Coordinates of N, CA and C in Angstrom, one line a residue:
M1 N 52.7 -22.8 -42.5 CA 53.7 -21.8 -42.3 C 55.0 -22.4 -41.9
A2 N 55.0 -23.3 -41.0 CA 56.2 -24.0 -40.6 C 57.0 -24.6 -41.8
Q3 N 56.2 -25.3 -42.6 CA 56.8 -25.9 -43.8 C 57.5 -24.9 -44.7
A4 N 56.8 -23.8 -44.9 CA 57.4 -22.8 -45.8 C 58.6 -22.2 -45.2
L5 N 58.6 -22.0 -43.9 CA 59.8 -21.4 -43.2 C 61.0 -22.4 -43.3
R6 N 60.7 -23.7 -43.1 CA 61.7 -24.7 -43.2 C 62.3 -24.8 -44.6
S7 N 61.4 -24.7 -45.6 CA 61.8 -24.8 -47.0 C 62.7 -23.6 -47.3
A8 N 62.5 -22.5 -46.7 CA 63.3 -21.3 -46.9 C 64.6 -21.3 -46.1
G9 N 64.8 -22.3 -45.3 CA 66.0 -22.4 -44.4 C 66.0 -21.4 -43.2
V10 N 64.8 -21.0 -42.8 CA 64.6 -20.1 -41.7 C 64.6 -20.9 -40.4
A11 N 65.4 -20.5 -39.4 CA 65.4 -21.1 -38.1 C 64.3 -20.4 -37.3
F12 N 63.5 -21.2 -36.6 CA 62.4 -20.6 -35.8 C 62.1 -21.6 -34.7
E13 N 61.3 -21.0 -33.7 CA 60.9 -21.8 -32.6 C 59.4 -21.9 -32.6
E14 N 58.9 -23.2 -32.5 CA 57.4 -23.4 -32.5 C 57.0 -23.4 -31.0
I15 N 56.0 -22.6 -30.7 CA 55.4 -22.5 -29.4 C 53.9 -22.8 -29.4
D16 N 53.4 -23.6 -28.5 CA 52.0 -23.9 -28.5 C 51.3 -22.8 -27.8
V17 N 50.7 -21.9 -28.6 CA 50.0 -20.7 -28.1 C 48.8 -21.1 -27.1
D18 N 48.2 -22.2 -27.4 CA 47.1 -22.7 -26.6 C 47.5 -23.1 -25.2
A19 N 48.8 -23.5 -25.0 CA 49.3 -23.9 -23.7 C 49.7 -22.8 -22.8
D20 N 49.7 -21.6 -23.4 CA 50.2 -20.4 -22.6 C 49.0 -19.4 -22.5
P21 N 48.4 -19.2 -21.4 CA 47.3 -18.3 -21.3 C 47.5 -16.9 -21.8
A22 N 48.7 -16.3 -21.6 CA 49.0 -15.0 -22.0 C 49.1 -14.9 -23.5
L23 N 49.7 -16.0 -24.2 CA 49.8 -16.0 -25.6 C 48.4 -16.2 -26.2
E24 N 47.6 -17.1 -25.6 CA 46.3 -17.4 -26.1 C 45.4 -16.1 -26.0
A25 N 45.5 -15.3 -25.0 CA 44.8 -14.1 -24.9 C 45.3 -13.1 -25.9
R26 N 46.6 -13.1 -26.2 CA 47.1 -12.1 -27.1 C 46.7 -12.4 -28.6
F27 N 46.9 -13.7 -29.0 CA 46.7 -14.1 -30.4 C 45.4 -14.7 -30.7
G28 N 44.7 -15.3 -29.7 CA 43.4 -15.9 -29.9 C 43.4 -16.9 -31.0
E29 N 42.5 -16.7 -32.0 CA 42.4 -17.6 -33.1 C 43.4 -17.3 -34.2
R30 N 44.2 -16.3 -34.1 CA 45.2 -15.9 -35.1 C 46.4 -16.8 -35.1
V31 N 46.2 -18.1 -35.2 CA 47.3 -19.0 -35.2 C 47.3 -19.9 -36.5
P32 N 48.4 -20.3 -37.1 CA 49.7 -19.9 -36.6 C 50.0 -18.5 -36.8
V33 N 50.9 -18.0 -35.9 CA 51.3 -16.6 -36.0 C 52.8 -16.6 -36.0
L34 N 53.4 -15.6 -36.8 CA 54.8 -15.5 -36.8 C 55.2 -14.1 -36.2
T35 N 56.1 -14.1 -35.3 CA 56.6 -12.9 -34.7 C 58.1 -12.8 -34.9
D36 N 58.6 -11.6 -34.7 CA 60.0 -11.4 -34.8 C 60.6 -11.6 -33.4
R37 N 61.9 -11.4 -33.2 CA 62.5 -11.7 -31.9 C 62.0 -10.9 -30.8
E38 N 61.5 -9.7 -31.1 CA 61.0 -8.8 -30.1 C 59.5 -9.1 -29.8
G39 N 58.9 -10.0 -30.5 CA 57.5 -10.4 -30.3 C 56.5 -9.6 -31.1
N40 N 57.0 -8.8 -32.1 CA 56.1 -8.1 -32.9 C 55.5 -9.1 -34.0
E41 N 54.2 -9.0 -34.1 CA 53.5 -9.9 -35.1 C 53.9 -9.5 -36.5
L42 N 54.4 -10.5 -37.3 CA 54.7 -10.3 -38.7 C 53.6 -10.7 -39.6
C43 N 53.0 -11.8 -39.3 CA 51.8 -12.3 -40.1 C 51.2 -13.5 -39.3
H44 N 50.0 -13.8 -39.8 CA 49.3 -15.0 -39.2 C 48.5 -15.7 -40.2
Y45 N 48.1 -17.0 -39.9 CA 47.5 -17.9 -40.8 C 48.4 -18.4 -41.9
R46 N 48.9 -17.5 -42.8 CA 49.8 -17.9 -43.9 C 51.0 -17.0 -43.9
L47 N 52.1 -17.5 -44.4 CA 53.3 -16.7 -44.6 C 53.1 -15.6 -45.6
A48 N 53.1 -14.3 -45.1 CA 52.8 -13.2 -46.0 C 53.9 -12.9 -46.9
P49 N 53.6 -12.4 -48.1 CA 54.7 -12.0 -49.1 C 55.6 -10.9 -48.4
G50 N 56.9 -11.0 -48.6 CA 57.8 -10.0 -48.1 C 58.2 -10.2 -46.7
V51 N 57.7 -11.2 -45.9 CA 58.0 -11.4 -44.5 C 59.4 -12.0 -44.4
L52 N 59.8 -12.9 -45.3 CA 61.1 -13.5 -45.2 C 62.2 -12.5 -45.2
G53 N 62.1 -11.4 -45.9 CA 63.1 -10.4 -45.9 C 63.2 -9.7 -44.6
K54 N 62.2 -9.7 -43.7 CA 62.2 -9.1 -42.4 C 62.8 -10.0 -41.4
L55 N 63.1 -11.2 -41.7 CA 63.7 -12.2 -40.7 C 65.2 -12.3 -40.9
S56 N 65.9 -11.7 -40.0 CA 67.4 -11.8 -40.1 C 68.0 -11.8 -38.7

């Protein structure tokens, strides 16, 4: 997912979900996960079609 975001020129922050107990509890095995600025999950595992249009 990170490579696809980089290729599309999207700025993002990578966070180690496993290093944060709250994030690990929230997302579990659904990593990588992409959220918007408010923390709403947009997709996980792979970059879903149409998600790039929601990132602005």
